[in-house]
PDB file of C-alpha atoms in Angstrom:
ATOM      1  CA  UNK A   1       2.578  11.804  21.166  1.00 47.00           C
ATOM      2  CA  UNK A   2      -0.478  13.001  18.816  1.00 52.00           C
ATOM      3  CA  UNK A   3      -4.115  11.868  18.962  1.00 77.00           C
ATOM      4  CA  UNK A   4      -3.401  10.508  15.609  1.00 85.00           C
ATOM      5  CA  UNK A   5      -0.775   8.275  15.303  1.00 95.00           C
ATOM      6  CA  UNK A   6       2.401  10.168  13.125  1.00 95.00           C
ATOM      7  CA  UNK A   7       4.990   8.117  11.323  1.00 97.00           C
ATOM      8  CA  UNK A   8       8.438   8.388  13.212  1.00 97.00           C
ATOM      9  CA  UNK A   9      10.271   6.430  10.873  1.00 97.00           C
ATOM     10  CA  UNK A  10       9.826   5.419   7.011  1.00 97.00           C
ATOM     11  CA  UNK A  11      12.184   2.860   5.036  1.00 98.00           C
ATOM     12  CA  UNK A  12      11.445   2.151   1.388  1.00 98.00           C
ATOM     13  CA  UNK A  13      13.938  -1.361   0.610  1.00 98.00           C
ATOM     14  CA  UNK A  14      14.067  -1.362  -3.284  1.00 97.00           C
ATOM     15  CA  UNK A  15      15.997  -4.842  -2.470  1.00 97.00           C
ATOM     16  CA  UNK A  16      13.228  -6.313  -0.200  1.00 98.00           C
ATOM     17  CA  UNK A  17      10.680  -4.914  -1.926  1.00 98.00           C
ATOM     18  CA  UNK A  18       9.272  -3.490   1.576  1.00 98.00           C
ATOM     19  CA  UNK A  19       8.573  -0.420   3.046  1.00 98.00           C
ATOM     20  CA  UNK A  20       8.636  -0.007   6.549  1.00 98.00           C
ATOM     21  CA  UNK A  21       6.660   2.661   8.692  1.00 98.00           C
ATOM     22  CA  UNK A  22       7.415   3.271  12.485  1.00 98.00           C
ATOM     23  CA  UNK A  23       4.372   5.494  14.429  1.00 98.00           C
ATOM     24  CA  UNK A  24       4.867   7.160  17.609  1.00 97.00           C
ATOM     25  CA  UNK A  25       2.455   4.986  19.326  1.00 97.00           C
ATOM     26  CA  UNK A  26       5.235   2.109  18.847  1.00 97.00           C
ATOM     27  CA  UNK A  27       2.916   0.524  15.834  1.00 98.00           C
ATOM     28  CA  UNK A  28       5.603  -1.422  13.622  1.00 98.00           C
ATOM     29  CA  UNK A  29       4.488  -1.990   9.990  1.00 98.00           C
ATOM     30  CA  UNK A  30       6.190  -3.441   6.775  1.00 98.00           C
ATOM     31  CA  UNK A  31       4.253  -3.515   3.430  1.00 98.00           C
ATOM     32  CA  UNK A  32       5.147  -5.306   0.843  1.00 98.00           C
ATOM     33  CA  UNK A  33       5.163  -3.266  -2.684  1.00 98.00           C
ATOM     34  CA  UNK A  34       2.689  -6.193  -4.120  1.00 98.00           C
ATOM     35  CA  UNK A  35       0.417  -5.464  -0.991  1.00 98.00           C
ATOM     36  CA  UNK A  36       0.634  -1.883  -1.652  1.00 98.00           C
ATOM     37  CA  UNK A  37       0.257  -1.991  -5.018  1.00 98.00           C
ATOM     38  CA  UNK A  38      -2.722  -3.678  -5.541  1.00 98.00           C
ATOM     39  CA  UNK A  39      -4.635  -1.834  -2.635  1.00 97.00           C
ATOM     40  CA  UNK A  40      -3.474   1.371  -4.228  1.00 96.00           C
ATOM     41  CA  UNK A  41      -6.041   4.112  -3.067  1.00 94.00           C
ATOM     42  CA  UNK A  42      -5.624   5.307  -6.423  1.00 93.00           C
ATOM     43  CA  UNK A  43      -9.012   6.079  -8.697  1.00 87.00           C
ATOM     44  CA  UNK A  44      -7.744   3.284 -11.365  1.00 88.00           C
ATOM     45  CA  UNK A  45      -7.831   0.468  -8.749  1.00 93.00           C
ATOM     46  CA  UNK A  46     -10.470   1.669  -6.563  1.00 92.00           C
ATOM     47  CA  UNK A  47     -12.684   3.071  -8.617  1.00 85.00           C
ATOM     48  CA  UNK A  48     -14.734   6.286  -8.233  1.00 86.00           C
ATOM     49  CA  UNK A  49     -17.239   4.136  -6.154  1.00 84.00           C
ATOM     50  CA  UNK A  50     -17.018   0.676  -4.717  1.00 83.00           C
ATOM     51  CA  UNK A  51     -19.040  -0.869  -7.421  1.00 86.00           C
ATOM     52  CA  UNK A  52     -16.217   0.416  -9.751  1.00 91.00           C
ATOM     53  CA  UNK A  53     -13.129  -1.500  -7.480  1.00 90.00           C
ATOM     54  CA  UNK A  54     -10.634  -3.643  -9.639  1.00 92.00           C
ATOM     55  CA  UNK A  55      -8.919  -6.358  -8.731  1.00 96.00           C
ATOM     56  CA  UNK A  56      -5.107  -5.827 -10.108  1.00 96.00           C
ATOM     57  CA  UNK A  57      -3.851  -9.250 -10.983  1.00 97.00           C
ATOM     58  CA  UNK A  58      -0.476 -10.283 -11.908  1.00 97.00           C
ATOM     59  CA  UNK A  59       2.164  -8.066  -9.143  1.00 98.00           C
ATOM     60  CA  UNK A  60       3.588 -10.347  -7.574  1.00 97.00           C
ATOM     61  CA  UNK A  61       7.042  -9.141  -8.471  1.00 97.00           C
ATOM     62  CA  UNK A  62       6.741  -5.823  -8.280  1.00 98.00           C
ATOM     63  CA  UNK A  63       9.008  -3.123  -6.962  1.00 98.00           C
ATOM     64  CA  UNK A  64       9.581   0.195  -5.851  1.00 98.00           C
ATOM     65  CA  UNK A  65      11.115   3.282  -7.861  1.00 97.00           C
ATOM     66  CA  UNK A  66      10.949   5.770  -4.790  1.00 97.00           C
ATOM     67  CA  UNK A  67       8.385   6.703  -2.681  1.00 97.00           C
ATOM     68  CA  UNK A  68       8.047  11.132  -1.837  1.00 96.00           C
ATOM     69  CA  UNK A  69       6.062  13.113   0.862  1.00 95.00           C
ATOM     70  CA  UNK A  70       3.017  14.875  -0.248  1.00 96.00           C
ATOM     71  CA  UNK A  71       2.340  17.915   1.891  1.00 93.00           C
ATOM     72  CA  UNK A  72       2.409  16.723   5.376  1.00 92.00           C
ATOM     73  CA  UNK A  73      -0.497  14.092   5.352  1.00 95.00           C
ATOM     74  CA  UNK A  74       0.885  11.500   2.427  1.00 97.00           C
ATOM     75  CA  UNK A  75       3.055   9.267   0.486  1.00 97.00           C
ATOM     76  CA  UNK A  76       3.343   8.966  -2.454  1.00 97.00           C
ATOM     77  CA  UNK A  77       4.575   5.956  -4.008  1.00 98.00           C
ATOM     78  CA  UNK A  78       6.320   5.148  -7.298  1.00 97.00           C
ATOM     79  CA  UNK A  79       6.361   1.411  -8.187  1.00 98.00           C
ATOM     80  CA  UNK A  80       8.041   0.082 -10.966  1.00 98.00           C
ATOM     81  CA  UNK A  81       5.431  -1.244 -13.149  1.00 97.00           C
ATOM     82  CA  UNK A  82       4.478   3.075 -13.704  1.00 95.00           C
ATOM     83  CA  UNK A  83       2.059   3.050 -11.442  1.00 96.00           C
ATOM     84  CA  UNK A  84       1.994   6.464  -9.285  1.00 95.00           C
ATOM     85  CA  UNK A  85      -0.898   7.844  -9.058  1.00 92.00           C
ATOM     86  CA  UNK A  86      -2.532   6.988  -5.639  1.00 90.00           C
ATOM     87  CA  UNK A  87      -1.442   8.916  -2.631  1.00 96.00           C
ATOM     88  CA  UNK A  88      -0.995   6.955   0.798  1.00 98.00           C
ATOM     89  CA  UNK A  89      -2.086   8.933   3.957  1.00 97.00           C
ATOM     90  CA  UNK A  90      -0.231   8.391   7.047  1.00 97.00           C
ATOM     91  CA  UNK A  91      -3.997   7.624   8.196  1.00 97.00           C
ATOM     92  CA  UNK A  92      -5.046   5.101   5.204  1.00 97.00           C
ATOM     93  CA  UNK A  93      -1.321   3.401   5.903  1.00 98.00           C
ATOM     94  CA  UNK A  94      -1.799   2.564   9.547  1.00 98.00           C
ATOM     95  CA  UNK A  95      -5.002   1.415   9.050  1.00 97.00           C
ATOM     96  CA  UNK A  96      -3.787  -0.556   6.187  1.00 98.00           C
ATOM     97  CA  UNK A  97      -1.280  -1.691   8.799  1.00 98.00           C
ATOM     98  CA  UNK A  98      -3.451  -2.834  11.375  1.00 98.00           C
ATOM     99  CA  UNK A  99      -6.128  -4.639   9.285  1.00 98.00           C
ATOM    100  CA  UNK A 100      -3.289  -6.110   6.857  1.00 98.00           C
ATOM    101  CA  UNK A 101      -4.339 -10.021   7.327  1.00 98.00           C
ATOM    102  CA  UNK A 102      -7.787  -9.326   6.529  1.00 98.00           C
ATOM    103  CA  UNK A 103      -7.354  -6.810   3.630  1.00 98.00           C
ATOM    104  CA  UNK A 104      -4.461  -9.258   2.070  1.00 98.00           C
ATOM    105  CA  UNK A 105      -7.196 -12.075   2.177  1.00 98.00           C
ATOM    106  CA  UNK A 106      -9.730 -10.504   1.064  1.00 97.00           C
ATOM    107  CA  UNK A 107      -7.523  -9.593  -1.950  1.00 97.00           C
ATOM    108  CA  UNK A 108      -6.409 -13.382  -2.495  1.00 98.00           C
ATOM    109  CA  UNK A 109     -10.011 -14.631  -2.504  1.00 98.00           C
ATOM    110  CA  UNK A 110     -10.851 -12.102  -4.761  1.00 96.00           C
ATOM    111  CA  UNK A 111      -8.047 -13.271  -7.263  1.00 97.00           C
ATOM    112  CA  UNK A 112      -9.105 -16.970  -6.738  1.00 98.00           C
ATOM    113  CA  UNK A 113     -13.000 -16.074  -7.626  1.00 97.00           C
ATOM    114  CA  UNK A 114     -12.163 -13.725 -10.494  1.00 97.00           C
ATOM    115  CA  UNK A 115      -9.784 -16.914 -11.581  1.00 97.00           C
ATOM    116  CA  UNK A 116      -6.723 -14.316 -11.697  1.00 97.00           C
ATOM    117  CA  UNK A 117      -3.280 -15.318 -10.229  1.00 97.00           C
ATOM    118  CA  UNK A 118      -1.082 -12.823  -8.499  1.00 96.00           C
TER     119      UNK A 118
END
């Protein structure tokens, strides 16, 4: 097992609208594409600085195209709404993974104070 933990097993379910990711330290993880899609670590929802971070209303029902490895480190994800431009790093998606309850709240009370509905 690495220092870092290493995906062991990825399933993208265009039916489910989830993808899964196994790590070698046993850490279980399954993303919705609406979670994934508006936390995008892309530049057009994050912004070039946090003061620049948008909140992406209105995915509820949004699915996967196909998701493809980038280099070694990354995934990139195709949704079905066009959106493709963030990249996913094994890193960013096991954190995303472990702090999902907080970072999926932290989205919905952004909708509710922007007045924005998913």
């Amino acid at each position: 097992m690495s220092a870092t933990p290493w995906p062991s097993d990825v399933t993208l379910d265009r039916t489910t609208r989830t993808l899964t990711i196994d790590f070698d330290d046993g850490a279980h993880f399954v993303f919705s594409a609406e979670f994934l899609r508006v936390l995008s670590p892309s530049a057009e929802v994050q912004g070039h600085s946090p003061d620049q971070k948008v909140t992406v209303p209105g995915k509820r029902n949004v699915g996967f195209v196909g998701a493809e490895e980038v280099g070694n480190y990354a995934l990139k994800i195709i949704f079905d709404d066009r959106h493709d431009s963030g990249l996913y790093t094994w890193q960013a998606l096991y954190q995303m993974g472990l702090n999902h309850d907080s970072l999926w709240q932290g989205y919905l009370d952004e909708l509710a104070a922007k007045g924005l509905q998913r």
